[in-house]
Tab-separated table of C-alpha atoms in Angstrom:
chain	number	residue	atom	x	y	z
A	79	MET	CA	23.311	3.527	91.803
A	80	GLY	CA	20.443	5.042	93.826
A	81	SER	CA	16.794	4.461	93.040
A	82	LEU	CA	14.819	7.040	90.973
A	83	HIS	CA	11.555	6.038	92.650
A	84	GLY	CA	11.642	8.904	95.186
A	85	LEU	CA	13.097	11.378	92.743
A	86	ILE	CA	10.282	11.260	90.163
A	87	PRO	CA	7.455	12.539	92.471
A	88	PHE	CA	9.832	15.318	93.684
A	89	CYS	CA	10.587	16.355	90.122
A	90	LEU	CA	6.881	16.343	89.289
A	91	VAL	CA	6.128	18.512	92.290
A	92	LEU	CA	8.963	20.880	91.397
A	93	VAL	CA	7.673	21.226	87.815
A	94	LEU	CA	4.201	21.950	89.113
A	95	VAL	CA	5.454	24.517	91.570
A	96	LEU	CA	7.621	26.227	88.914
A	97	SER	CA	4.708	26.181	86.448
A	98	SER	CA	2.432	27.618	89.118
A	99	ASN	CA	4.960	30.284	89.958
A	100	HIS	CA	5.331	31.121	86.241
A	101	LEU	CA	1.558	31.482	85.817
A	102	ILE	CA	1.370	33.642	88.961
A	103	ALA	CA	4.262	35.743	87.699
A	104	LYS	CA	2.656	35.992	84.248
A	105	ALA	CA	-0.666	36.963	85.827
A	106	HIS	CA	1.097	39.526	87.991
A	107	LYS	CA	2.881	40.924	84.911
A	108	ASN	CA	-0.411	41.133	82.996
A	109	SER	CA	-2.048	42.811	85.927
A	110	THR	CA	0.826	45.247	86.257
A	111	ASN	CA	0.704	45.986	82.534
A	112	GLN	CA	-3.070	46.507	82.781
A	113	ILE	CA	-2.566	48.956	85.653
A	114	LYS	CA	0.093	50.802	83.542
A	115	VAL	CA	-2.212	50.874	80.537
A	116	GLU	CA	-5.006	52.249	82.648
A	117	ALA	CA	-2.668	54.882	84.085
A	118	ASP	CA	-1.408	55.768	80.584
A	119	PHE	CA	-4.941	56.142	79.259
A	120	LYS	CA	-5.764	58.452	82.169
A	121	ILE	CA	-2.856	60.661	81.211
A	122	ILE	CA	-3.957	60.592	77.515
A	123	ALA	CA	-7.519	61.471	78.411
A	124	GLU	CA	-6.365	64.285	80.726
A	125	LEU	CA	-4.018	65.742	78.022
A	126	ALA	CA	-6.682	65.470	75.321
A	127	GLY	CA	-9.203	67.189	77.539
A	128	LYS	CA	-6.957	70.010	78.656
A	129	ASN	CA	-8.021	73.510	77.648
A	130	ALA	CA	-4.281	74.312	77.608
A	131	ILE	CA	-3.956	72.197	74.436
A	132	PRO	CA	-6.268	73.822	71.907
A	133	ASN	CA	-8.109	71.692	69.305
A	134	ALA	CA	-6.617	73.521	66.341
A	135	ASP	CA	-4.543	72.582	63.295
A	136	PHE	CA	-1.702	75.038	63.942
A	137	LYS	CA	0.542	73.471	61.300
A	138	GLY	CA	-2.232	73.821	58.687
A	139	LEU	CA	-2.861	77.422	59.694
A	140	ALA	CA	0.868	78.243	59.560
A	141	LYS	CA	1.129	76.711	56.080
A	142	LEU	CA	-1.901	78.610	54.888
A	143	ALA	CA	-0.457	82.001	56.077
A	144	LEU	CA	2.973	81.243	54.620
A	145	THR	CA	1.525	80.150	51.288
A	146	LYS	CA	-0.367	83.457	51.114
A	147	ALA	CA	2.891	85.271	52.049
A	148	ILE	CA	4.620	83.623	49.070
A	149	SER	CA	1.830	84.812	46.755
A	150	ASN	CA	2.067	88.295	48.197
A	151	GLY	CA	5.867	88.356	47.957
A	152	ASN	CA	5.726	87.235	44.343
A	153	ALA	CA	3.236	89.988	43.580
A	154	ILE	CA	5.597	92.595	45.037
A	155	TYR	CA	8.545	91.127	43.132
A	156	HIS	CA	6.655	91.406	39.841
A	157	ARG	CA	5.581	94.929	40.657
A	158	VAL	CA	9.171	95.955	41.382
A	159	ASN	CA	10.406	94.551	38.087
A	160	SER	CA	7.585	96.201	36.202
A	161	LEU	CA	8.554	99.599	37.667
A	162	LEU	CA	12.247	98.950	36.880
A	163	LEU	CA	11.332	98.829	33.107
A	164	LYS	CA	9.781	102.286	33.361
A	165	THR	CA	12.274	104.218	35.413
A	166	SER	CA	15.376	106.182	34.314
A	167	ASP	CA	16.337	107.786	37.631
A	168	MET	CA	19.602	106.339	38.938
A	169	TYR	CA	18.628	106.258	42.640
A	170	THR	CA	15.177	104.847	41.886
A	171	THR	CA	16.828	102.163	39.750
A	172	ARG	CA	19.230	101.267	42.526
A	173	SER	CA	16.426	101.099	45.050
A	174	LEU	CA	14.232	98.952	42.807
A	175	THR	CA	17.080	96.652	41.890
A	176	GLY	CA	17.765	96.066	45.578
A	177	CYS	CA	14.102	95.447	46.262
A	178	SER	CA	13.911	92.935	43.449
A	179	THR	CA	16.734	90.942	45.038
A	180	ASN	CA	15.207	91.390	48.520
A	181	TYR	CA	11.780	89.977	47.596
A	182	LYS	CA	13.205	87.176	45.427
A	183	ASP	CA	15.231	86.091	48.489
A	184	ALA	CA	12.255	86.589	50.799
A	185	VAL	CA	10.037	84.290	48.745
A	186	GLY	CA	12.779	81.694	48.628
A	187	LEU	CA	13.156	81.816	52.380
A	188	ILE	CA	9.384	81.344	52.941
A	189	ASN	CA	9.500	78.328	50.667
A	190	LYS	CA	12.370	76.959	52.785
A	191	SER	CA	10.339	77.607	55.933
A	192	LEU	CA	7.486	75.436	54.564
A	193	ALA	CA	9.880	72.582	53.924
A	194	ALA	CA	11.362	72.976	57.446
A	195	LEU	CA	7.812	72.999	58.894
A	196	ASP	CA	6.993	69.700	57.162
A	197	ALA	CA	10.259	68.231	58.484
A	198	LYS	CA	9.373	69.464	61.998
A	199	ASN	CA	12.498	71.661	62.009
A	200	TYR	CA	10.592	74.458	63.714
A	201	ASP	CA	13.597	76.544	64.702
A	202	ASP	CA	14.786	76.573	61.090
A	203	ALA	CA	11.275	77.441	59.850
A	204	LYS	CA	11.109	80.414	62.255
A	205	THR	CA	14.582	81.594	61.277
A	206	CYS	CA	13.669	81.568	57.551
A	207	ILE	CA	10.516	83.574	58.234
A	208	THR	CA	12.395	86.114	60.316
A	209	ASP	CA	15.056	86.470	57.603
A	210	ALA	CA	12.358	86.926	54.928
A	211	LEU	CA	10.842	89.757	57.040
A	212	ALA	CA	14.293	91.323	57.337
A	213	ASN	CA	14.626	91.269	53.510
A	214	SER	CA	11.301	93.046	53.016
A	215	THR	CA	12.417	95.724	55.564
A	216	LYS	CA	15.705	96.276	53.649
A	217	CYS	CA	13.676	97.287	50.610
A	218	GLU	CA	11.822	99.964	52.608
A	219	ASP	CA	15.119	101.162	54.236
A	220	ARG	CA	16.768	101.524	50.887
A	221	PHE	CA	14.049	103.835	49.572
A	222	GLU	CA	14.222	105.816	52.776
A	223	GLU	CA	18.001	106.085	52.504
A	224	LEU	CA	18.384	106.947	48.783
A	225	LEU	CA	15.151	108.806	48.090
A	226	GLN	CA	13.952	109.959	51.520
A	227	ARG	CA	10.495	108.526	50.978
A	228	ASN	CA	8.482	105.373	51.379
A	229	SER	CA	8.621	102.666	48.681
A	230	PRO	CA	5.677	102.177	46.347
A	231	PHE	CA	5.213	98.746	48.018
A	232	THR	CA	4.734	99.896	51.649
A	233	PHE	CA	1.144	98.697	51.915
A	234	MET	CA	1.867	95.402	50.118
A	235	LYS	CA	4.845	94.930	52.425
A	236	ALA	CA	2.659	95.443	55.430
A	237	LYS	CA	0.395	92.596	54.304
A	238	PHE	CA	3.480	90.438	53.581
A	239	GLY	CA	4.717	91.136	57.114
A	240	LEU	CA	1.377	90.359	58.727
A	241	LEU	CA	1.173	87.014	56.924
A	242	CYS	CA	4.727	86.100	57.978
A	243	LEU	CA	3.970	87.046	61.587
A	244	THR	CA	0.755	84.995	61.519
A	245	GLY	CA	2.809	81.986	60.301
A	246	LEU	CA	5.298	82.554	63.147
A	247	LYS	CA	2.510	82.749	65.726
A	248	HIS	CA	0.970	79.476	64.605
A	249	ILE	CA	4.366	77.734	64.563
A	250	ASN	CA	4.949	78.911	68.139
A	251	LEU	CA	1.573	77.570	69.165
A	252	LEU	CA	2.335	74.261	67.426
A	253	VAL	CA	5.624	74.001	69.318
A	254	GLN	CA	3.863	74.851	72.550
A	255	ASN	CA	1.289	72.107	71.917
A	256	GLU	CA	3.879	69.500	71.096
A	257	ARG	CA	5.854	70.404	74.232
A	258	LEU	CA	2.813	70.011	76.450
A	259	ILE	CA	2.004	66.633	74.905
A	260	THR	CA	5.636	65.456	75.111
A	261	GLU	CA	5.895	66.463	78.738
A	262	GLY	CA	2.556	64.864	79.609
A	263	CYS	CA	3.495	61.594	77.920
A	264	SER	CA	6.994	61.419	79.426
A	265	HIS	CA	5.986	58.942	82.151
A	266	THR	CA	3.836	56.617	80.063
A	267	LEU	CA	4.684	53.059	79.051
A	268	ASP	CA	4.871	53.973	75.346
A	269	LYS	CA	5.648	57.676	74.892
A	270	GLU	CA	5.277	57.790	71.114
A	271	LEU	CA	1.976	55.902	71.223
A	272	CYS	CA	0.767	58.248	73.926
A	273	LYS	CA	1.630	61.343	71.785
A	274	SER	CA	-0.040	59.862	68.674
A	275	THR	CA	-3.186	58.989	70.677
A	276	VAL	CA	-3.434	62.411	72.283
A	277	VAL	CA	-3.167	64.041	68.816
A	278	PHE	CA	-5.820	61.688	67.462
A	279	PHE	CA	-8.146	62.550	70.372
A	280	LEU	CA	-7.560	66.296	69.945
A	281	GLU	CA	-8.307	66.090	66.205
A	282	ASN	CA	-11.595	64.320	66.997
A	283	LYS	CA	-12.869	66.103	70.109
A	284	GLY	CA	-16.639	65.699	70.563
A	285	LEU	CA	-16.713	61.967	69.799
A	286	GLY	CA	-17.428	59.635	72.672
A	287	ILE	CA	-15.032	56.789	73.461
A	288	HIS	CA	-17.032	54.330	71.275
A	289	GLY	CA	-17.013	56.758	68.413
A	290	LEU	CA	-13.284	57.267	68.774
A	291	ALA	CA	-12.766	53.496	68.710
A	292	LYS	CA	-14.714	53.126	65.484
A	293	LEU	CA	-12.960	56.022	63.862
A	294	ALA	CA	-9.514	54.703	64.862
A	295	VAL	CA	-10.296	51.304	63.383
A	296	GLN	CA	-11.727	52.813	60.194
A	297	LYS	CA	-8.518	54.894	59.804
A	298	ALA	CA	-6.475	51.682	60.318
A	299	LEU	CA	-8.557	50.018	57.679
A	300	GLN	CA	-7.904	52.858	55.238
A	301	ASP	CA	-4.138	52.699	55.962
A	302	GLY	CA	-4.113	48.922	55.428
A	303	THR	CA	-6.074	49.209	52.235
A	304	ARG	CA	-3.706	51.933	50.961
A	305	ILE	CA	-0.717	49.614	51.515
A	306	HIS	CA	-2.474	46.753	49.764
A	307	ASN	CA	-3.213	48.952	46.824
A	308	HIS	CA	0.434	50.154	46.720
A	309	ILE	CA	1.577	46.582	46.660
A	310	SER	CA	-0.676	45.960	43.603
A	311	VAL	CA	1.078	48.836	41.824
A	312	LEU	CA	4.475	47.491	42.736
A	313	LEU	CA	3.546	44.029	41.471
A	314	LYS	CA	2.874	45.590	38.029
A	315	THR	CA	6.055	47.635	37.931
A	316	THR	CA	8.682	45.390	39.582
A	317	SER	CA	10.774	43.055	37.380
A	318	ASP	CA	12.948	41.485	40.102
A	319	GLN	CA	11.579	37.982	40.604
A	320	CYS	CA	12.786	37.699	44.200
A	321	VAL	CA	11.051	41.043	45.111
A	322	LEU	CA	7.907	39.963	43.228
A	323	LYS	CA	7.691	36.797	45.258
A	324	LYS	CA	7.973	38.763	48.496
A	325	LEU	CA	5.403	41.318	47.363
A	326	LYS	CA	2.905	38.499	46.539
A	327	SER	CA	3.305	37.190	50.042
A	328	CYS	CA	2.898	40.666	51.501
A	329	SER	CA	-0.245	41.177	49.415
A	330	ALA	CA	-1.795	38.102	51.045
A	331	PHE	CA	-0.702	39.167	54.504
A	332	TYR	CA	-2.165	42.700	54.144
A	333	LEU	CA	-5.359	41.282	52.675
A	334	THR	CA	-5.652	39.165	55.791
A	335	ALA	CA	-4.985	42.257	57.950
A	336	ILE	CA	-7.747	44.150	56.113
A	337	GLU	CA	-10.246	41.287	56.618
A	338	LYS	CA	-9.436	41.061	60.299
A	339	ILE	CA	-9.939	44.827	60.798
A	340	LYS	CA	-13.220	44.678	58.946
A	341	GLU	CA	-14.393	41.863	61.223
A	342	SER	CA	-13.620	43.984	64.280
A	343	LEU	CA	-16.165	46.691	63.285
A	344	PRO	CA	-19.374	44.639	63.797
A	345	ALA	CA	-17.751	43.255	67.002
A	346	LEU	CA	-17.383	46.838	68.277
A	347	ASP	CA	-21.049	47.530	67.423
A	348	CYS	CA	-22.038	44.491	69.474
A	349	ASN	CA	-19.751	45.488	72.376
A	350	ARG	CA	-17.601	42.405	71.854
A	351	TYR	CA	-14.442	44.290	72.695
A	352	GLY	CA	-12.286	41.206	73.341
A	353	ASP	CA	-12.967	39.945	69.822
A	354	ALA	CA	-12.458	43.407	68.294
A	355	SER	CA	-9.144	43.738	70.101
A	356	THR	CA	-7.983	40.286	68.999
A	357	TRP	CA	-8.838	40.950	65.302
A	358	VAL	CA	-7.261	44.387	65.260
A	359	GLY	CA	-4.186	43.027	66.993
A	360	ALA	CA	-3.880	40.284	64.383
A	361	ALA	CA	-3.484	43.019	61.730
A	362	ILE	CA	-0.186	44.150	63.269
A	363	ASP	CA	0.986	40.527	63.251
A	364	SER	CA	0.308	40.341	59.482
A	365	ALA	CA	2.192	43.585	58.861
A	366	GLU	CA	5.146	42.415	60.916
A	367	THR	CA	5.199	39.104	59.023
A	368	CYS	CA	5.469	41.002	55.756
A	369	GLU	CA	8.422	42.930	57.095
A	370	GLY	CA	10.066	39.602	58.079
A	371	VAL	CA	9.490	38.218	54.575
A	372	PHE	CA	11.371	41.162	53.059
A	373	ALA	CA	14.137	41.141	55.688
A	374	GLY	CA	14.896	37.448	55.230
A	375	LYS	CA	18.424	36.395	56.034
A	376	SER	CA	19.925	39.466	54.382
A	377	ASN	CA	17.986	42.026	56.422
A	378	ALA	CA	16.763	43.724	53.239
A	379	ILE	CA	14.689	46.838	53.735
A	380	SER	CA	11.025	46.565	52.660
A	381	PRO	CA	9.690	49.303	50.365
A	382	LEU	CA	6.529	49.163	52.504
A	383	THR	CA	8.232	50.062	55.822
A	384	PRO	CA	7.352	53.840	55.940
A	385	MET	CA	3.673	53.025	55.203
A	386	LYS	CA	3.714	50.097	57.636
A	387	ILE	CA	4.947	52.320	60.446
A	388	GLU	CA	1.995	54.660	60.029
A	389	PHE	CA	-0.358	51.661	59.795
A	390	SER	CA	1.050	50.121	62.990
A	391	LYS	CA	0.671	53.425	64.749
A	392	GLN	CA	-2.999	53.700	63.812
A	393	VAL	CA	-3.663	50.093	64.780
A	394	SER	CA	-2.019	50.702	68.124
A	395	ILE	CA	-4.218	53.731	68.725
A	396	SER	CA	-7.252	51.528	67.923
A	397	LEU	CA	-6.158	48.915	70.480
A	398	VAL	CA	-5.596	51.589	73.174
A	399	VAL	CA	-9.184	52.897	72.728
A	400	ILE	CA	-10.737	49.422	72.417
A	401	LYS	CA	-8.989	48.271	75.613
A	402	LYS	CA	-10.307	51.285	77.421
A	403	LEU	CA	-13.798	50.460	76.177
A	404	ALA	CA	-13.417	46.904	77.501
A	405	VAL	CA	-12.747	48.047	81.048
A	406	ASN	CA	-15.476	50.700	81.165
Protein backbone atom coordinates (compact mmCIF):
# COMPACT_ATOMS: atom_id res chain seq x y z
CA MET A 1 0.00 0.00 0.00
CA GLY A 2 1.53 3.35 -1.07
CA SER A 3 2.32 6.19 1.30
CA LEU A 4 -0.20 9.05 1.79
CA HIS A 5 2.57 11.47 2.73
CA GLY A 6 2.95 12.95 -0.76
CA LEU A 7 -0.77 12.85 -1.46
CA ILE A 8 -1.90 15.09 1.45
CA PRO A 9 -0.05 18.24 0.33
CA PHE A 10 -1.31 17.67 -3.22
CA CYS A 11 -4.94 17.38 -1.98
CA LEU A 12 -4.48 20.52 0.11
CA VAL A 13 -3.15 22.42 -2.90
CA LEU A 14 -6.02 21.10 -5.04
CA VAL A 15 -8.60 22.25 -2.47
CA LEU A 16 -6.99 25.68 -2.26
CA VAL A 17 -6.91 25.99 -6.06
CA LEU A 18 -10.54 24.87 -6.38
CA SER A 19 -11.59 27.24 -3.57
CA SER A 20 -9.69 30.05 -5.21
CA ASN A 21 -11.30 29.27 -8.56
CA HIS A 22 -14.73 29.18 -6.86
CA LEU A 23 -14.16 32.60 -5.29
CA ILE A 24 -12.92 34.01 -8.59
CA ALA A 25 -15.94 32.52 -10.39
CA LYS A 26 -18.26 33.89 -7.71
CA ALA A 27 -16.64 37.31 -7.90
CA HIS A 28 -16.92 37.20 -11.69
CA LYS A 29 -20.59 36.21 -11.40
CA ASN A 30 -21.26 39.04 -8.94
CA SER A 31 -19.43 41.45 -11.20
CA THR A 32 -21.41 40.23 -14.22
CA ASN A 33 -24.68 40.54 -12.29
CA GLN A 34 -23.72 44.05 -11.18
CA ILE A 35 -23.05 45.00 -14.81
CA LYS A 36 -26.45 43.54 -15.78
CA VAL A 37 -28.18 45.40 -12.93
CA GLU A 38 -26.50 48.62 -14.05
CA ALA A 39 -27.56 48.00 -17.66
CA ASP A 40 -31.11 47.20 -16.52
CA PHE A 41 -31.30 50.37 -14.45
CA LYS A 42 -30.12 52.40 -17.43
CA ILE A 43 -33.00 50.94 -19.48
CA ILE A 44 -35.46 51.64 -16.64
CA ALA A 45 -34.26 55.24 -16.29
CA GLU A 46 -34.43 55.81 -20.05
CA LEU A 47 -37.97 54.38 -20.25
CA ALA A 48 -39.16 56.41 -17.27
CA GLY A 49 -37.67 59.56 -18.74
CA LYS A 50 -39.08 59.09 -22.25
CA ASN A 51 -41.53 61.71 -23.40
CA ALA A 52 -43.09 58.92 -25.48
CA ILE A 53 -44.40 57.42 -22.24
CA PRO A 54 -46.62 60.12 -20.69
CA ASN A 55 -46.90 60.48 -16.94
CA ALA A 56 -50.69 59.97 -16.86
CA ASP A 57 -53.09 57.55 -15.18
CA PHE A 58 -54.80 56.40 -18.38
CA LYS A 59 -56.57 53.55 -16.60
CA GLY A 60 -58.02 55.97 -14.04
CA LEU A 61 -59.06 58.41 -16.76
CA ALA A 62 -60.72 55.61 -18.76
CA LYS A 63 -62.62 54.40 -15.67
CA LEU A 64 -63.75 57.94 -14.91
CA ALA A 65 -65.13 58.45 -18.44
CA LEU A 66 -66.84 55.05 -18.46
CA THR A 67 -68.38 55.57 -15.02
CA LYS A 68 -69.85 58.85 -16.27
CA ALA A 69 -71.09 57.04 -19.41
CA ILE A 70 -72.95 54.56 -17.17
CA SER A 71 -74.59 57.43 -15.30
CA ASN A 72 -75.53 59.10 -18.58
CA GLY A 73 -76.84 55.84 -20.07
CA ASN A 74 -78.97 55.20 -17.00
CA ALA A 75 -80.41 58.71 -17.25
CA ILE A 76 -81.41 58.06 -20.87
CA TYR A 77 -82.89 54.67 -19.95
CA HIS A 78 -85.08 56.25 -17.23
CA ARG A 79 -86.10 59.06 -19.59
CA VAL A 80 -87.15 56.50 -22.22
CA ASN A 81 -89.28 54.56 -19.73
CA SER A 82 -90.85 57.78 -18.46
CA LEU A 83 -91.95 58.68 -22.00
CA LEU A 84 -93.25 55.15 -22.57
CA LEU A 85 -95.80 55.68 -19.80
CA LYS A 86 -97.14 58.81 -21.51
CA THR A 87 -97.38 57.75 -25.17
CA SER A 88 -100.23 56.02 -26.98
CA ASP A 89 -98.87 56.15 -30.53
CA MET A 90 -97.98 52.68 -31.82
CA TYR A 91 -94.81 53.69 -33.70
CA THR A 92 -93.56 55.86 -30.86
CA THR A 93 -94.19 53.01 -28.44
CA ARG A 94 -92.23 50.60 -30.65
CA SER A 95 -89.36 53.08 -30.94
CA LEU A 96 -89.23 53.76 -27.22
CA THR A 97 -89.48 50.07 -26.31
CA GLY A 98 -86.51 49.36 -28.58
CA CYS A 99 -84.55 52.26 -27.09
CA SER A 100 -85.25 51.01 -23.57
CA THR A 101 -83.70 47.65 -24.45
CA ASN A 102 -80.81 49.35 -26.29
CA TYR A 103 -79.77 51.53 -23.36
CA LYS A 104 -80.25 48.78 -20.80
CA ASP A 105 -77.87 46.63 -22.87
CA ALA A 106 -75.49 49.57 -23.41
CA VAL A 107 -75.14 50.22 -19.68
CA GLY A 108 -74.57 46.51 -19.07
CA LEU A 109 -71.82 46.49 -21.69
CA ILE A 110 -70.04 49.49 -20.16
CA ASN A 111 -70.13 47.75 -16.79
CA LYS A 112 -68.53 44.71 -18.43
CA SER A 113 -65.89 46.94 -20.02
CA LEU A 114 -64.89 48.23 -16.55
CA ALA A 115 -64.47 44.66 -15.29
CA ALA A 116 -62.41 43.79 -18.37
CA LEU A 117 -60.28 46.90 -17.84
CA ASP A 118 -59.53 45.88 -14.25
CA ALA A 119 -58.61 42.39 -15.50
CA LYS A 120 -56.33 43.95 -18.17
CA ASN A 121 -58.46 42.36 -20.93
CA TYR A 122 -58.17 45.51 -22.99
CA ASP A 123 -59.50 44.06 -26.25
CA ASP A 124 -62.63 42.83 -24.45
CA ALA A 125 -63.06 46.23 -22.80
CA LYS A 126 -62.85 48.01 -26.16
CA THR A 127 -65.28 45.55 -27.78
CA CYS A 128 -67.84 46.14 -25.02
CA ILE A 129 -67.58 49.91 -25.42
CA THR A 130 -67.94 49.67 -29.20
CA ASP A 131 -71.01 47.45 -28.81
CA ALA A 132 -72.52 49.91 -26.29
CA LEU A 133 -72.08 52.72 -28.83
CA ALA A 134 -73.76 50.56 -31.47
CA ASN A 135 -76.74 50.04 -29.15
CA SER A 136 -77.18 53.79 -28.64
CA THR A 137 -77.06 54.29 -32.43
CA LYS A 138 -79.78 51.64 -32.94
CA CYS A 139 -82.13 53.75 -30.83
CA GLU A 140 -81.58 56.79 -33.08
CA ASP A 141 -81.92 54.68 -36.24
CA ARG A 142 -85.24 53.24 -35.06
CA PHE A 143 -86.75 56.71 -34.57
CA GLU A 144 -85.49 57.73 -38.01
CA GLU A 145 -86.91 54.60 -39.62
CA LEU A 146 -90.34 54.52 -37.93
CA LEU A 147 -91.03 58.21 -37.33
CA GLN A 148 -88.66 59.99 -39.77
CA ARG A 149 -87.30 62.21 -37.01
CA ASN A 150 -84.59 62.34 -34.37
CA SER A 151 -85.20 60.73 -31.01
CA PRO A 152 -85.86 62.92 -27.94
CA PHE A 153 -82.50 61.65 -26.62
CA THR A 154 -80.21 62.83 -29.44
CA PHE A 155 -78.30 65.33 -27.33
CA MET A 156 -78.03 62.94 -24.36
CA LYS A 157 -76.87 60.23 -26.76
CA ALA A 158 -74.16 62.58 -28.09
CA LYS A 159 -72.79 63.00 -24.56
CA PHE A 160 -72.97 59.23 -23.98
CA GLY A 161 -71.05 58.66 -27.21
CA LEU A 162 -68.40 61.24 -26.30
CA LEU A 163 -67.82 59.63 -22.90
CA CYS A 164 -67.52 56.18 -24.48
CA LEU A 165 -65.04 57.48 -27.08
CA THR A 166 -63.02 59.18 -24.33
CA GLY A 167 -62.85 55.87 -22.47
CA LEU A 168 -61.69 54.13 -25.67
CA LYS A 169 -59.02 56.78 -26.27
CA HIS A 170 -57.55 56.36 -22.80
CA ILE A 171 -57.58 52.57 -23.05
CA ASN A 172 -55.67 52.83 -26.35
CA LEU A 173 -53.13 55.14 -24.71
CA LEU A 174 -52.84 52.71 -21.77
CA VAL A 175 -52.18 49.82 -24.18
CA GLN A 176 -49.61 51.91 -26.05
CA ASN A 177 -47.84 52.78 -22.78
CA GLU A 178 -47.72 49.16 -21.65
CA ARG A 179 -46.43 48.05 -25.05
CA LEU A 180 -43.60 50.59 -24.93
CA ILE A 181 -42.64 49.50 -21.42
CA THR A 182 -42.84 45.78 -22.28
CA GLU A 183 -40.68 46.24 -25.38
CA GLY A 184 -38.19 48.38 -23.46
CA CYS A 185 -37.89 45.80 -20.67
CA SER A 186 -37.65 42.79 -22.99
CA HIS A 187 -33.84 42.54 -22.71
CA THR A 188 -33.51 43.10 -18.97
CA LEU A 189 -32.54 40.53 -16.35
CA ASP A 190 -35.96 40.62 -14.65
CA LYS A 191 -38.61 41.80 -17.11
CA GLU A 192 -41.50 41.97 -14.61
CA LEU A 193 -39.41 43.88 -12.07
CA CYS A 194 -38.30 46.26 -14.82
CA LYS A 195 -41.91 46.97 -15.81
CA SER A 196 -43.01 47.50 -12.19
CA THR A 197 -40.09 49.86 -11.56
CA VAL A 198 -40.73 51.90 -14.71
CA VAL A 199 -44.40 52.32 -13.73
CA PHE A 200 -43.32 53.34 -10.21
CA PHE A 201 -40.90 55.93 -11.65
CA LEU A 202 -43.52 57.28 -14.04
CA GLU A 203 -46.04 57.66 -11.23
CA ASN A 204 -43.51 59.64 -9.19
CA LYS A 205 -41.75 61.79 -11.78
CA GLY A 206 -40.11 64.83 -10.25
CA LEU A 207 -38.56 62.99 -7.31
CA GLY A 208 -34.79 62.55 -7.27
CA ILE A 209 -33.24 59.09 -6.94
CA HIS A 210 -32.97 59.47 -3.13
CA GLY A 211 -36.61 60.54 -2.90
CA LEU A 212 -37.66 57.58 -5.03
CA ALA A 213 -35.73 55.22 -2.76
CA LYS A 214 -37.44 56.56 0.37
CA LEU A 215 -40.86 56.46 -1.25
CA ALA A 216 -40.33 52.88 -2.47
CA VAL A 217 -39.26 51.77 1.02
CA GLN A 218 -42.21 53.57 2.62
CA LYS A 219 -44.60 51.83 0.21
CA ALA A 220 -42.99 48.47 1.06
CA LEU A 221 -43.47 49.30 4.75
CA GLN A 222 -47.17 50.06 4.13
CA ASP A 223 -47.62 46.77 2.25
CA GLY A 224 -45.87 44.79 5.00
CA THR A 225 -47.97 46.49 7.68
CA ARG A 226 -51.14 45.76 5.69
CA ILE A 227 -50.26 42.04 5.59
CA HIS A 228 -49.48 41.99 9.32
CA ASN A 229 -52.84 43.63 10.06
CA HIS A 230 -54.59 41.12 7.80
CA ILE A 231 -52.94 38.27 9.71
CA SER A 232 -54.28 39.78 12.97
CA VAL A 233 -57.80 39.66 11.49
CA LEU A 234 -57.33 36.05 10.35
CA LEU A 235 -56.09 35.07 13.82
CA LYS A 236 -59.42 36.25 15.26
CA THR A 237 -61.61 34.55 12.65
CA THR A 238 -59.81 31.23 12.02
CA SER A 239 -60.79 28.13 14.01
CA ASP A 240 -58.44 25.58 12.38
CA GLN A 241 -55.67 25.02 14.94
CA CYS A 242 -53.08 24.05 12.32
CA VAL A 243 -53.74 27.22 10.32
CA LEU A 244 -53.70 29.30 13.52
CA LYS A 245 -50.26 27.99 14.39
CA LYS A 246 -48.97 28.91 10.94
CA LEU A 247 -50.57 32.35 11.10
CA LYS A 248 -48.89 33.05 14.46
CA SER A 249 -45.52 32.17 12.93
CA CYS A 250 -46.23 34.41 9.94
CA SER A 251 -47.26 37.25 12.22
CA ALA A 252 -43.82 37.10 13.85
CA PHE A 253 -42.06 36.90 10.47
CA TYR A 254 -43.90 39.92 9.07
CA LEU A 255 -43.31 41.87 12.27
CA THR A 256 -39.60 41.22 11.77
CA ALA A 257 -39.91 42.32 8.12
CA ILE A 258 -41.60 45.56 9.19
CA GLU A 259 -38.89 46.28 11.79
CA LYS A 260 -36.12 45.68 9.24
CA ILE A 261 -37.74 48.00 6.71
CA LYS A 262 -38.13 50.66 9.40
CA GLU A 263 -34.42 50.34 10.24
CA SER A 264 -33.53 50.95 6.58
CA LEU A 265 -35.09 54.45 6.52
CA PRO A 266 -32.57 56.17 8.86
CA ALA A 267 -29.81 54.24 7.08
CA LEU A 268 -30.96 55.81 3.80
CA ASP A 269 -30.94 59.26 5.40
CA CYS A 270 -27.34 58.69 6.52
CA ASN A 271 -26.32 57.38 3.06
CA ARG A 272 -25.60 53.92 4.50
CA TYR A 273 -26.94 52.21 1.40
CA GLY A 274 -25.32 48.85 2.10
CA ASP A 275 -27.12 48.60 5.45
CA ALA A 276 -30.38 49.82 3.94
CA SER A 277 -30.16 47.22 1.16
CA THR A 278 -29.39 44.44 3.68
CA TRP A 279 -32.35 45.29 5.92
CA VAL A 280 -34.82 45.72 3.06
CA GLY A 281 -33.60 42.46 1.51
CA ALA A 282 -34.15 40.67 4.83
CA ALA A 283 -37.85 41.60 4.59
CA ILE A 284 -38.25 39.40 1.50
CA ASP A 285 -36.58 36.53 3.37
CA SER A 286 -39.18 36.86 6.16
CA ALA A 287 -42.05 36.85 3.67
CA GLU A 288 -40.64 33.79 1.88
CA THR A 289 -40.22 31.99 5.22
CA CYS A 290 -43.91 32.58 5.95
CA GLU A 291 -44.83 31.07 2.58
CA GLY A 292 -42.67 28.06 3.43
CA VAL A 293 -44.41 27.64 6.78
CA PHE A 294 -47.79 27.42 5.04
CA ALA A 295 -46.55 25.16 2.24
CA GLY A 296 -44.99 22.62 4.63
CA LYS A 297 -44.82 19.09 3.29
CA SER A 298 -48.28 19.25 1.73
CA ASN A 299 -47.55 22.34 -0.43
CA ALA A 300 -50.62 24.09 1.02
CA ILE A 301 -51.45 27.52 -0.42
CA SER A 302 -51.04 30.46 1.92
CA PRO A 303 -53.99 32.87 2.20
CA LEU A 304 -51.35 35.62 2.22
CA THR A 305 -49.78 34.78 -1.14
CA PRO A 306 -51.55 37.44 -3.29
CA MET A 307 -50.60 40.19 -0.80
CA LYS A 308 -47.10 38.77 -0.45
CA ILE A 309 -46.55 38.97 -4.23
CA GLU A 310 -47.32 42.69 -4.19
CA PHE A 311 -45.15 43.16 -1.11
CA SER A 312 -42.20 41.35 -2.71
CA LYS A 313 -42.58 43.43 -5.86
CA GLN A 314 -42.46 46.69 -3.88
CA VAL A 315 -39.46 45.48 -1.85
CA SER A 316 -37.68 44.52 -5.08
CA ILE A 317 -38.31 47.99 -6.50
CA SER A 318 -36.83 49.44 -3.29
CA LEU A 319 -33.71 47.31 -3.69
CA VAL A 320 -33.27 48.33 -7.33
CA VAL A 321 -33.31 52.03 -6.42
CA ILE A 322 -31.12 51.62 -3.30
CA LYS A 323 -28.51 49.67 -5.30
CA LYS A 324 -28.47 52.44 -7.88
CA LEU A 325 -27.94 54.99 -5.08
CA ALA A 326 -25.04 52.90 -3.75
CA VAL A 327 -23.09 53.07 -7.04
CA ASN A 328 -23.76 56.78 -7.70
